[in-house]
mmCIF file of C-alpha atoms and ligand atoms in Angstrom:
data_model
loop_
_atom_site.group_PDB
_atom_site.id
_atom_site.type_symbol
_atom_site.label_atom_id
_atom_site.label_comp_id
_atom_site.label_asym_id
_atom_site.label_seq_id
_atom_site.Cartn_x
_atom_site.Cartn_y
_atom_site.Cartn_z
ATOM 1 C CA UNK A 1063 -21.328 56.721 110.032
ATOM 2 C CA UNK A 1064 -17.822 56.166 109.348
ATOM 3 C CA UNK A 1065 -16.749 54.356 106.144
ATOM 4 C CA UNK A 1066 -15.264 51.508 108.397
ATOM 5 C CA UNK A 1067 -18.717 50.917 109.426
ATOM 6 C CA UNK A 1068 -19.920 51.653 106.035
ATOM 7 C CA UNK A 1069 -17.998 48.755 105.053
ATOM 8 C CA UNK A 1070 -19.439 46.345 107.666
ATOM 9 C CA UNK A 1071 -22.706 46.868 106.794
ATOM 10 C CA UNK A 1072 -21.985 46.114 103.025
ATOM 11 C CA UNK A 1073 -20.327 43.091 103.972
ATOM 12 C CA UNK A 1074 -23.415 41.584 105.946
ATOM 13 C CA UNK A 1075 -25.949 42.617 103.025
ATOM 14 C CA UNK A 1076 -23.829 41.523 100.560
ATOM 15 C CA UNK A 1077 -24.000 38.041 102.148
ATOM 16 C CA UNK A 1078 -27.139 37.791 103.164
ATOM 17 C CA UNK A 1079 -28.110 38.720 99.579
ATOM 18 C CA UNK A 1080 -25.411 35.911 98.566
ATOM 19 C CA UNK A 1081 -26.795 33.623 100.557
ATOM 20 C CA UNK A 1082 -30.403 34.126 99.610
ATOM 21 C CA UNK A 1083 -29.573 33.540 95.457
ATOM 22 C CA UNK A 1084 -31.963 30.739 94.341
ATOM 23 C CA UNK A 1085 -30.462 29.955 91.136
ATOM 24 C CA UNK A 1086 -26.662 30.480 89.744
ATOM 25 C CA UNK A 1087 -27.419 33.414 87.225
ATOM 26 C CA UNK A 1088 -28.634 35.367 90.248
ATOM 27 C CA UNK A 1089 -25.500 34.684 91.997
ATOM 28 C CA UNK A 1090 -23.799 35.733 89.104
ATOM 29 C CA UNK A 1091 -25.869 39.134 88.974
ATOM 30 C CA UNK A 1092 -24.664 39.481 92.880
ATOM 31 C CA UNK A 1093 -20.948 38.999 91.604
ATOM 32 C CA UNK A 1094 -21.244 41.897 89.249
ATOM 33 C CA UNK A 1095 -23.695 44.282 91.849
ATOM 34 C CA UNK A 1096 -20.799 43.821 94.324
ATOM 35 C CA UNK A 1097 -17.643 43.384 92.983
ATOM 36 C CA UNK A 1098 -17.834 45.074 89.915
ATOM 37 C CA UNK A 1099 -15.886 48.485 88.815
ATOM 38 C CA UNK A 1100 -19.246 50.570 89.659
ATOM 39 C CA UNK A 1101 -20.153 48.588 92.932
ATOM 40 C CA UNK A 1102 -19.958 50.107 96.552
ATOM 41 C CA UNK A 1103 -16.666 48.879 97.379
ATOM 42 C CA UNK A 1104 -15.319 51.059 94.676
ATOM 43 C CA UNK A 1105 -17.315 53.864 95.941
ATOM 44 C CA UNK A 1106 -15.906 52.981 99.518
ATOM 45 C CA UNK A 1107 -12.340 53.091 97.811
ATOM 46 C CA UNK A 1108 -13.248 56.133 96.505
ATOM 47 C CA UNK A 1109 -13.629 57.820 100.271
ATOM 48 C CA UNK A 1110 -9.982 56.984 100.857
ATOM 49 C CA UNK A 1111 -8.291 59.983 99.823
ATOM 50 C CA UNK A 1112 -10.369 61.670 102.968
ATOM 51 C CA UNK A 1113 -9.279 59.693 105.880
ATOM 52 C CA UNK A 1114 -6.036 60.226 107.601
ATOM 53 C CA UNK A 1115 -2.410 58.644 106.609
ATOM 54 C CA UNK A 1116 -3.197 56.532 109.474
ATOM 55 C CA UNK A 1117 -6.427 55.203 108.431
ATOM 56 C CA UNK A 1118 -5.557 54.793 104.870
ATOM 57 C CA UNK A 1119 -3.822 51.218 104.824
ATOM 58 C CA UNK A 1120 -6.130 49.797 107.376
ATOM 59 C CA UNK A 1121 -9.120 50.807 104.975
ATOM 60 C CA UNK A 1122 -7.113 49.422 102.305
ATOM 61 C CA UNK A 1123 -6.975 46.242 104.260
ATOM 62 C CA UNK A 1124 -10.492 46.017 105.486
ATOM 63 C CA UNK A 1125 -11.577 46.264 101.782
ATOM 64 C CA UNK A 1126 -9.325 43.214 101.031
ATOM 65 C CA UNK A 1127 -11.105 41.044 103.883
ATOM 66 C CA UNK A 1128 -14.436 42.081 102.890
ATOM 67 C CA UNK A 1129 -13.479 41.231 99.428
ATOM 68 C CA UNK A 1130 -12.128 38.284 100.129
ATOM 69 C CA UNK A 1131 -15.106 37.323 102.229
ATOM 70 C CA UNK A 1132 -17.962 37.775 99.510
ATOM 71 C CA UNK A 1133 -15.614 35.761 97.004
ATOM 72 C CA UNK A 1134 -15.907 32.899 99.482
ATOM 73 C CA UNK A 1135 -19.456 33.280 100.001
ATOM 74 C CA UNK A 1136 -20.193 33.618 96.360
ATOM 75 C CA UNK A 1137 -17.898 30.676 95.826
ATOM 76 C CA UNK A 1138 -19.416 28.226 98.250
ATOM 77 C CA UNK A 1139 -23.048 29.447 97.177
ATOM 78 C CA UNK A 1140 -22.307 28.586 94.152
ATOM 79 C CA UNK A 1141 -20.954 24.945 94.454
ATOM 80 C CA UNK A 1142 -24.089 24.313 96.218
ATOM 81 C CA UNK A 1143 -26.761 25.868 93.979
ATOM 82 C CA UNK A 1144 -24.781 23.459 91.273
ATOM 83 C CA UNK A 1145 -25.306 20.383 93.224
ATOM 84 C CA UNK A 1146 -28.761 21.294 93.600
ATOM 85 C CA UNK A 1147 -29.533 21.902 89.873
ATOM 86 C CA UNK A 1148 -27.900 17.770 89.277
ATOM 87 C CA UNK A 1149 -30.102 16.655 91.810
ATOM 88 C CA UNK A 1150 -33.051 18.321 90.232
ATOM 89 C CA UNK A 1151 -31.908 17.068 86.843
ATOM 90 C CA UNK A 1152 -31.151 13.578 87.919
ATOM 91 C CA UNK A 1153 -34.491 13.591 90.102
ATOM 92 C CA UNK A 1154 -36.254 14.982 86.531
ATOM 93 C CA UNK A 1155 -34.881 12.121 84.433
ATOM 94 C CA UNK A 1156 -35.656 9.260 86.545
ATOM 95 C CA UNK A 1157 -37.122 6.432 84.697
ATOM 96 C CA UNK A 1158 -39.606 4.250 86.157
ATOM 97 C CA UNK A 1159 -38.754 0.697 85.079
ATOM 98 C CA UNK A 1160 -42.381 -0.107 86.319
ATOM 99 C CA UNK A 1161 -43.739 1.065 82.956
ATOM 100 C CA UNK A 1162 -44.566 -1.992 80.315
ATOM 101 C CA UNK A 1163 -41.602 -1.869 77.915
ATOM 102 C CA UNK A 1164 -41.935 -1.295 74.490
ATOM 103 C CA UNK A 1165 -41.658 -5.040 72.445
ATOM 104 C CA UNK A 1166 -38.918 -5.236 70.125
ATOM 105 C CA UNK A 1167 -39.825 -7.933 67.617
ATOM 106 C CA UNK A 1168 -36.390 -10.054 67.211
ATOM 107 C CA UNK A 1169 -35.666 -11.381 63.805
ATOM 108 C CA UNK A 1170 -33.875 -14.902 62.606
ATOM 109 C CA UNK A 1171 -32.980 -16.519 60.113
ATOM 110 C CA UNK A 1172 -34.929 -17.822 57.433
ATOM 111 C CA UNK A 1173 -35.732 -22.060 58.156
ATOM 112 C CA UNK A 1174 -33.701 -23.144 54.517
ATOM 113 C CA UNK A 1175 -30.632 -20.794 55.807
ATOM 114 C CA UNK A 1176 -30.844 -22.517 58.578
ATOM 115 C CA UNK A 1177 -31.039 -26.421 57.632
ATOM 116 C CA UNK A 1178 -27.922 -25.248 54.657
ATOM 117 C CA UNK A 1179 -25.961 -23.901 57.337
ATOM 118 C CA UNK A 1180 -26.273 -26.971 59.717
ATOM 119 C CA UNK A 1181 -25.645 -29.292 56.718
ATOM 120 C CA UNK A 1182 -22.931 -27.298 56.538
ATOM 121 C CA UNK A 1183 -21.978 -27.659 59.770
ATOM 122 C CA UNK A 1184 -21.767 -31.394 59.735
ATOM 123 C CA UNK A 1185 -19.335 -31.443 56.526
ATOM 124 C CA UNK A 1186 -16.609 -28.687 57.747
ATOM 125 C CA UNK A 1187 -16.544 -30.964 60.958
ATOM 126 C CA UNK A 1188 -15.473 -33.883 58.705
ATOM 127 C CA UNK A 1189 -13.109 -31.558 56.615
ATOM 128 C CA UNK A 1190 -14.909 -30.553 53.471
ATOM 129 C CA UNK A 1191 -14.560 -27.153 52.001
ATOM 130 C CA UNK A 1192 -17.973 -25.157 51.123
ATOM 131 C CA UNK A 1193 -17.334 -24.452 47.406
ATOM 132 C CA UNK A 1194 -19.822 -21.820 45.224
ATOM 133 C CA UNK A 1195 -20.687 -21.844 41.464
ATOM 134 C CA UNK A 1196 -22.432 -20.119 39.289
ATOM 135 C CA UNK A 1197 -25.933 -19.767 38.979
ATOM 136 C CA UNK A 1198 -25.932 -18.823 35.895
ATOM 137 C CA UNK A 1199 -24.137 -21.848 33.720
ATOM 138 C CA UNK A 1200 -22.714 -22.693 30.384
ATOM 139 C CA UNK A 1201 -24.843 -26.142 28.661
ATOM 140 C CA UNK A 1202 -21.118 -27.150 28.824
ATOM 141 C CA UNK A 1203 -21.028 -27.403 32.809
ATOM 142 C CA UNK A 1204 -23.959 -28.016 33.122
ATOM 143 C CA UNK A 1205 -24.938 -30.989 31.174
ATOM 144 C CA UNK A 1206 -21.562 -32.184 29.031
ATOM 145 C CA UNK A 1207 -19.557 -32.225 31.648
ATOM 146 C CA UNK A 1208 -21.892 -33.885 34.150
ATOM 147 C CA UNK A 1209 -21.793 -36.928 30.805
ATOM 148 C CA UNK A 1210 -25.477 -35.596 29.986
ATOM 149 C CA UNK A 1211 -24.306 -34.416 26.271
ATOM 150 C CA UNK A 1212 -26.533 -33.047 24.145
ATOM 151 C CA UNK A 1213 -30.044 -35.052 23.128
ATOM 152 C CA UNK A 1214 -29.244 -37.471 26.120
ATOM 153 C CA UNK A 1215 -32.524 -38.687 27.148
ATOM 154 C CA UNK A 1216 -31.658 -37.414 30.803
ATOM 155 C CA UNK A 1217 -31.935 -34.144 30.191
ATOM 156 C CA UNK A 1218 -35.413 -33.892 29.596
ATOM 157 C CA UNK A 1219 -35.857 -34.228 33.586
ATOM 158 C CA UNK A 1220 -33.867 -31.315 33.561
ATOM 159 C CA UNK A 1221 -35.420 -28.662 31.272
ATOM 160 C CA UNK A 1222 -34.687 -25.263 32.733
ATOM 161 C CA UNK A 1223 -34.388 -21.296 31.603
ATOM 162 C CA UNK A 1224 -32.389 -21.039 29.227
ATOM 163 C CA UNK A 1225 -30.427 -17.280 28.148
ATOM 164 C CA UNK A 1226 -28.400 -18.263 25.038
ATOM 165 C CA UNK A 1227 -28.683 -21.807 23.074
ATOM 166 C CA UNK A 1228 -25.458 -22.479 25.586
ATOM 167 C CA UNK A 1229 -25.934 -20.485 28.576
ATOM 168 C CA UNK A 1230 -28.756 -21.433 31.515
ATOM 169 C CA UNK A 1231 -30.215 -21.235 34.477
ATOM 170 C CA UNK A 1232 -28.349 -24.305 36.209
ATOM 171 C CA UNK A 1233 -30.445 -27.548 36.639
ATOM 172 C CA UNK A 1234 -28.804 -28.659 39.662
ATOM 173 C CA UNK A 1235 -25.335 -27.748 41.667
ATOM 174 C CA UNK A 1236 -23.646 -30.714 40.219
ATOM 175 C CA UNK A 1237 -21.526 -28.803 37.772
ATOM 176 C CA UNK A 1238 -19.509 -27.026 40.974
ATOM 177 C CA UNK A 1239 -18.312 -30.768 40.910
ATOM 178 C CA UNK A 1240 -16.471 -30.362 37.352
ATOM 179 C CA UNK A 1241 -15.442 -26.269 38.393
ATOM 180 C CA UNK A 1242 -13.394 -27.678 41.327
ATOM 181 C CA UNK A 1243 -12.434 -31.154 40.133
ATOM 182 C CA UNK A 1244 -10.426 -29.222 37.205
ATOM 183 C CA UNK A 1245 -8.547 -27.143 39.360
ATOM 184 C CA UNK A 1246 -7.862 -29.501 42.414
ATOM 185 C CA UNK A 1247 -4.314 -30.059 43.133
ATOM 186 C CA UNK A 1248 -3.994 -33.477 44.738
ATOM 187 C CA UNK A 1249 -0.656 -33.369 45.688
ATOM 188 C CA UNK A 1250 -2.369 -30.942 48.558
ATOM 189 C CA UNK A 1251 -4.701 -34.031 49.351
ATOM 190 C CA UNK A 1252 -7.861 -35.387 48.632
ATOM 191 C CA UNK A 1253 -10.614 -33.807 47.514
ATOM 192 C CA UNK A 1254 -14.063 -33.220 49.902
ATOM 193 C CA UNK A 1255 -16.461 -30.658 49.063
ATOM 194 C CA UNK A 1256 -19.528 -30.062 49.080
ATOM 195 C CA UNK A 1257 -21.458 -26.716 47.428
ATOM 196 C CA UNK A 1258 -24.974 -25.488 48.485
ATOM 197 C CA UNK A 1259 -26.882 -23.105 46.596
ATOM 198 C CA UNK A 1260 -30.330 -22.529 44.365
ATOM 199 C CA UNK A 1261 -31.029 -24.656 41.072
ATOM 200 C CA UNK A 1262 -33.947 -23.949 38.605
ATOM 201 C CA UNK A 1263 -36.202 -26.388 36.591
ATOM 202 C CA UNK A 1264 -38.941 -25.898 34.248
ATOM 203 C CA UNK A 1265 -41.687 -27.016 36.464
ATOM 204 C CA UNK A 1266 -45.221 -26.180 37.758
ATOM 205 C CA UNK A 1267 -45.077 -25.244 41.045
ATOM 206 C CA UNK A 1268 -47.060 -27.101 43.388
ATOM 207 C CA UNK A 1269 -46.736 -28.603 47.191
ATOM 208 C CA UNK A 1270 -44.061 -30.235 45.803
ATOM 209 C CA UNK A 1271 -42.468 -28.514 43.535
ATOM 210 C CA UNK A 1272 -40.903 -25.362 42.609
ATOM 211 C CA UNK A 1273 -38.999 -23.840 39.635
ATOM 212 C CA UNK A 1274 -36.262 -22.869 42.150
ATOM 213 C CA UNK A 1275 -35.179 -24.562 44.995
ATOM 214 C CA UNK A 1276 -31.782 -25.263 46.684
ATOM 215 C CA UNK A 1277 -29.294 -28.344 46.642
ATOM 216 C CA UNK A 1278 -26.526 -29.299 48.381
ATOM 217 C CA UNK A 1279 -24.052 -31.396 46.186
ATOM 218 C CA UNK A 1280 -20.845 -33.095 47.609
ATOM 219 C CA UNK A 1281 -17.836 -34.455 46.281
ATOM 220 C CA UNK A 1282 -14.962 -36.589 47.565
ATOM 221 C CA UNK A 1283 -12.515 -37.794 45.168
ATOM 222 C CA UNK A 1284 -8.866 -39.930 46.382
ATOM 223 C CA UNK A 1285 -7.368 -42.715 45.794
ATOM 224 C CA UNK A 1286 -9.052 -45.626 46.950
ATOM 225 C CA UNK A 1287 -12.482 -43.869 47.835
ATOM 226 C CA UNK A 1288 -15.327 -46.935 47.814
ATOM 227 C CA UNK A 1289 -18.845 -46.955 47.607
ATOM 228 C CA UNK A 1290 -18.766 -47.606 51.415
ATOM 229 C CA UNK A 1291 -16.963 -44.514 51.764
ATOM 230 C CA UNK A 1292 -20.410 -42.750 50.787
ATOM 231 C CA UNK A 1293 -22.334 -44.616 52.683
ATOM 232 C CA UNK A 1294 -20.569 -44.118 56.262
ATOM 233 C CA UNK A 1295 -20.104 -40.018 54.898
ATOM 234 C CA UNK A 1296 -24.436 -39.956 54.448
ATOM 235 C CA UNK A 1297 -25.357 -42.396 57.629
ATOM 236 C CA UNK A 1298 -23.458 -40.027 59.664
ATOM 237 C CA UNK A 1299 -25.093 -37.022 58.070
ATOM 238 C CA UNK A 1300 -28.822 -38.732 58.098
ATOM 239 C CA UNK A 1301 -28.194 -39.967 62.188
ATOM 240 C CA UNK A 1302 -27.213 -35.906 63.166
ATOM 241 C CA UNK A 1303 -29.975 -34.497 61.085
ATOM 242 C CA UNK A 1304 -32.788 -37.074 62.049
ATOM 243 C CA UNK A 1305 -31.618 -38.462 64.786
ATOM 244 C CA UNK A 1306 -29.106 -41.447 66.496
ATOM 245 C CA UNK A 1307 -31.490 -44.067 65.676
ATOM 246 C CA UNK A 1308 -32.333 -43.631 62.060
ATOM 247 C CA UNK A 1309 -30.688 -46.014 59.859
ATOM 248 C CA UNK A 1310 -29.796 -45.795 56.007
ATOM 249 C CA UNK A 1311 -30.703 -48.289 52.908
ATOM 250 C CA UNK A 1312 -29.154 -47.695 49.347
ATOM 251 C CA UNK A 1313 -31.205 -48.253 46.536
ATOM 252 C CA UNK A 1314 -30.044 -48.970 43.072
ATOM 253 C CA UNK A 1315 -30.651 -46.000 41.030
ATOM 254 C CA UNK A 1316 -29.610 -44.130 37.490
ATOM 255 C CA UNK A 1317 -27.757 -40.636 37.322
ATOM 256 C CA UNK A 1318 -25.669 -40.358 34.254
ATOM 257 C CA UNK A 1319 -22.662 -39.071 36.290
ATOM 258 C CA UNK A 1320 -22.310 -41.780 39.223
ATOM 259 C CA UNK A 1321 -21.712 -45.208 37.838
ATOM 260 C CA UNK A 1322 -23.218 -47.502 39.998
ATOM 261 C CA UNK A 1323 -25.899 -44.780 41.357
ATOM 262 C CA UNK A 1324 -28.066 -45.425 44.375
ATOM 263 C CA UNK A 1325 -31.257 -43.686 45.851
ATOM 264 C CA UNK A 1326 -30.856 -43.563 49.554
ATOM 265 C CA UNK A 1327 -33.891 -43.925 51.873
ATOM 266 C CA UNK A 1328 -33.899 -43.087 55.737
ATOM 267 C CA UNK A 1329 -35.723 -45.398 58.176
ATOM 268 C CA UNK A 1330 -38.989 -43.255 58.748
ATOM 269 C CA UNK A 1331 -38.969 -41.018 62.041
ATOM 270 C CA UNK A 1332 -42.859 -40.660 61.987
ATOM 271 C CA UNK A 1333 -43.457 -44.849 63.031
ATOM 272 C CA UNK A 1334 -39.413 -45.950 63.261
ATOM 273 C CA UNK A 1335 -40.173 -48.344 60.071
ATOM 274 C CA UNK A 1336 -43.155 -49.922 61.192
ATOM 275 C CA UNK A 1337 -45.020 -48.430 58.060
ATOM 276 C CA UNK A 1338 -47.302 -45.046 58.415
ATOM 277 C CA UNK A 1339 -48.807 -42.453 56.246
ATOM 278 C CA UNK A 1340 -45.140 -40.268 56.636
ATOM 279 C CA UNK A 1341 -43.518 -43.536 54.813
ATOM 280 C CA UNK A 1342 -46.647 -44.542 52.759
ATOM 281 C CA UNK A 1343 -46.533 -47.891 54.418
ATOM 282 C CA UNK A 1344 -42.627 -48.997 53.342
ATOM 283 C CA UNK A 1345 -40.883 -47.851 56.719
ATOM 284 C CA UNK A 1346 -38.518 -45.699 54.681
ATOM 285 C CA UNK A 1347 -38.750 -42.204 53.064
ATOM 286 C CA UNK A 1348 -36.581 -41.010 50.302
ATOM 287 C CA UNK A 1349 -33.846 -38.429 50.891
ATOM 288 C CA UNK A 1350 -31.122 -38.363 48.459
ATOM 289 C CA UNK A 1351 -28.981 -39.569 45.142
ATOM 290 C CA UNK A 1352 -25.526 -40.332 45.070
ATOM 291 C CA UNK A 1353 -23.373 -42.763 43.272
ATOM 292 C CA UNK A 1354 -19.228 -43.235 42.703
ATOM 293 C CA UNK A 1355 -18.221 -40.603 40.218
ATOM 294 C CA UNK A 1356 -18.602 -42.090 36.751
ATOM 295 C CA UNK A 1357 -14.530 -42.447 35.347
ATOM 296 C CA UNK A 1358 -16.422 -40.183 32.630
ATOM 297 C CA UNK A 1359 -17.246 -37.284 34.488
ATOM 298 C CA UNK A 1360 -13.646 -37.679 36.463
ATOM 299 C CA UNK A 1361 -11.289 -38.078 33.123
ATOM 300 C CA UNK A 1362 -13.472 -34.637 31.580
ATOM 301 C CA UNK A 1363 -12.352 -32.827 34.771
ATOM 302 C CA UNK A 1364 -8.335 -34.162 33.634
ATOM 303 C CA UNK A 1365 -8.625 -36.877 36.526
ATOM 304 C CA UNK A 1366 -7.405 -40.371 35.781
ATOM 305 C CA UNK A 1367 -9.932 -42.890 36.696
ATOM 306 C CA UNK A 1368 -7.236 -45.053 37.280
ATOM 307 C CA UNK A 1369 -5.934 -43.689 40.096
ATOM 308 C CA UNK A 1370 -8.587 -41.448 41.478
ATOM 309 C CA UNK A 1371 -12.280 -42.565 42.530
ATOM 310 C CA UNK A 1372 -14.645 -40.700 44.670
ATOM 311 C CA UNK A 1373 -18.526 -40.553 45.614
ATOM 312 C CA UNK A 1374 -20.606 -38.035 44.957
ATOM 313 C CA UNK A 1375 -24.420 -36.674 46.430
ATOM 314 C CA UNK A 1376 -26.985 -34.209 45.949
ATOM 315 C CA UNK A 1377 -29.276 -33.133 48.694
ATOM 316 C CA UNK A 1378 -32.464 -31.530 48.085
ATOM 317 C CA UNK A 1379 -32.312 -28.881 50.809
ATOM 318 C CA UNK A 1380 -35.934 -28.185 51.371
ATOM 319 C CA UNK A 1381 -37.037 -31.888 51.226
ATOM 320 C CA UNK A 1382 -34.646 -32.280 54.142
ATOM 321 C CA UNK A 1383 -36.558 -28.935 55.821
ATOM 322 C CA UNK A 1384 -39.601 -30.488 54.475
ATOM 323 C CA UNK A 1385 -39.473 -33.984 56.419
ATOM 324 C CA UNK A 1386 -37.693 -32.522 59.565
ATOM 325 C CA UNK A 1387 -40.242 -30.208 60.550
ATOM 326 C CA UNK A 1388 -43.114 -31.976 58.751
ATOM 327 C CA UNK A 1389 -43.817 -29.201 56.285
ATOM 328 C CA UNK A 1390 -46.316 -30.173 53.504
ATOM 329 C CA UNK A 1391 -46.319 -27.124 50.825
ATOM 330 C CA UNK A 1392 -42.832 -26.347 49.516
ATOM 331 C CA UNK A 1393 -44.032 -22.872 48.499
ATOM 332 C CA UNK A 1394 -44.492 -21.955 52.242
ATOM 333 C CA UNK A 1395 -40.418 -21.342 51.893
ATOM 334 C CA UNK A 1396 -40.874 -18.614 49.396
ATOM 335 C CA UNK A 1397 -44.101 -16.738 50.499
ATOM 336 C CA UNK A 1398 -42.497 -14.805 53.261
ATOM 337 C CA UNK A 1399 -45.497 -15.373 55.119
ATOM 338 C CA UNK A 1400 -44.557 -14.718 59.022
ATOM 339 C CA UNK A 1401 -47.401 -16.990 59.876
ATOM 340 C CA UNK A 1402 -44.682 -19.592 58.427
ATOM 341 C CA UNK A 1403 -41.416 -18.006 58.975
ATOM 342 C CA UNK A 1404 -41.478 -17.333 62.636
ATOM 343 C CA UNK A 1405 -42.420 -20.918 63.560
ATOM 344 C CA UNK A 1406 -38.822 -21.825 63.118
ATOM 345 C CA UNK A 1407 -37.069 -19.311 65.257
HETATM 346 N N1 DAH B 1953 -27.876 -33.678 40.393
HETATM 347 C C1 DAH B 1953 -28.908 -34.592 40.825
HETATM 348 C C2 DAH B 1953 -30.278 -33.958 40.661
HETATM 349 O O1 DAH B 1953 -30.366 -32.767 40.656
HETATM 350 C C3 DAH B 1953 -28.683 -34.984 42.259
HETATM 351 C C4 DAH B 1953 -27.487 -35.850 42.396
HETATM 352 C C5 DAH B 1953 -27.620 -37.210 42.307
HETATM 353 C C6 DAH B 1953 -26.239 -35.288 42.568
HETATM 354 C C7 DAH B 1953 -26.527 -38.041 42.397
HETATM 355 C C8 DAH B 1953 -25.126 -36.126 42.669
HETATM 356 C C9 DAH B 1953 -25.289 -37.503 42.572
HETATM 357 O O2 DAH B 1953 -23.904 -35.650 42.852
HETATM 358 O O3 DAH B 1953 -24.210 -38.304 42.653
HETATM 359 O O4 DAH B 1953 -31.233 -34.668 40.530
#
């Protein structure tokens, strides 16, 4: 056999061996057997120096076509052994979106964050600022400043935990009133506020009550601020929190900072004021306190009462939670019991 047809031969096993590679590291192997330094086209080079000066180029150019033309076929068997290894993959990972998911359990937040953050709401839609104070408050804040000095009669509703003779767990968020009034600059306009966070009392917890709790206190001090000032501000909050058709109805009342001081009642929601066990018969439920800020409690602060008079209120933010949803143990706020919690997603 000549080595032309030496040639031919290796060219047709060579591709049918190419050709019948199953995976790419086989093909690879076949790359090597073939076209390698110690593969039979070397050995086919290596018959060269025997042939005539005639035959010598044209070997040299049938190795180059035979060459060429395993390349290709190695080439194109390897493009498609790759697309067949994605479509295996892609057929492997195929996810059956018949299967029953697995649940994610989706958490919110807690029913008190909630009610704050809608009071909220309400009063940075009518231009208040959210203020923050201090938990932790001087007697002076407090009490003194809020005209409760010390052995007022007052403050025995208001016994608390106390750190130092002077320094306490605060009784109520009223002194964030005196902690912004003093550094209010009205030539920057009037003052609205309102400041929402946890008070403390000495009590005995029970359905309703609890040594900690939240408030939301507000404050709006100009000139010319009037009594019906305070009453338009809380009918509007009362009718978005209960409802269009609830009405208001101030009651005379004592705080020692709000001079006159009123108790304000909403019509009841259960019966609509026709009297019920909600109301306990009177058509009206109690809500809040709030008064005109006693000149007192403004001329402390370095206001003159002269020219300045506002309203003030304090909110008990889970007696509003309380009535809303119709919640009878105040200590189901703090129990983290998800029996509780997740009925007010
Ligand atoms: N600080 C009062 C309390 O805890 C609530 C209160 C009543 C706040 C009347 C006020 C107010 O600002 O004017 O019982």
């Amino acid at each position: 056999m000549s080595v032309f047809e030496n040639l031919e031969t290796l060219k047709s096993e060579a591709l049918l061996q190419i050709n019948a590679a199953s995976d790419l590291s086989t093909l690879n192997d076949k790359r090597v057997e073939y076209l390698g330094k110690k593969g039979p086209i070397t050995d086919v080079m290596k018959q060269m120096k025997d042939l005539s000066n005639e035959d010598k180029p044209k070997l040299g150019a049938a190795v180059n076509i035979v060459k060429s033309a395993i390349e290709d076929a190695i080439e194109a068997k390897k493009v498609e052994l790759e697309a067949a290894e994605i479509g295996a993959k892609l057929a492997k990972e195929t996810i059956d979106v018949t299967l029953p998911a697995t649940k994610r359990t989706k958490g919110s937040r807690h029913i008190l964050t909630q009610t704050r953050e809608e009071i909220e709401d309400i009063f940075i839609g009518m231009g208040y600022s959210v203020e923050n104070g201090y938990e932790i408050e001087s007697d002076n804040y407090n009490f003194e400043r809020m005209n409760l000095p010390k052995n007022h009669p007052a403050r025995d509703m208001q016994d608390t935990f106390y750190i130092t003779p002077e320094t306490l767990f605060r009784t109520h968020t009223s002194p964030v009133q005196a902690r912004v009034m003093e550094k209010h600059d009205f030539t920057k306009g009037a003052l609205k506020m309102i400041a929402p966070g946890k008070v403390y009392r000495r009590d005995t917890d029970d359905a309703t009550h609890s040594h900690q709790f939240m408030q939301i206190e507000g404050l709006v001090i100009d000139k010319g601020i009037a009594m019906s000032d305070l009453k338009g501000t809380l009918d509007h909050l009362i009718k978005k929190m209960f409802g269009a058709e609830r009405e208001i109805r101030l009651r005379p009342s004592f705080f020692p900072f709000t001079e006159p001081s009123v108790e304000v009642d909403i019509s009841c929601f259960a019966c609509g004021g026709e009297g019920c066990r909600v109301c306990k018969h009177t058509g009206w439920i109690e809500i809040l306190g709030g008064g005109m800020v006693h000149p007192k409690v403004l001329e402390m602060s370095g206001i003159d009462p002269e020219t300045y008079t506002g309203f003030a209120f304090g909110i008990g933010v889970e007696r509003v939670a309380m009535l809303r949803f119709g919640i009878n143990d105040i200590r189901g706020f703090y129990q983290n019991d998800v029996r509780f919690t997740n009925q007010f997603k």
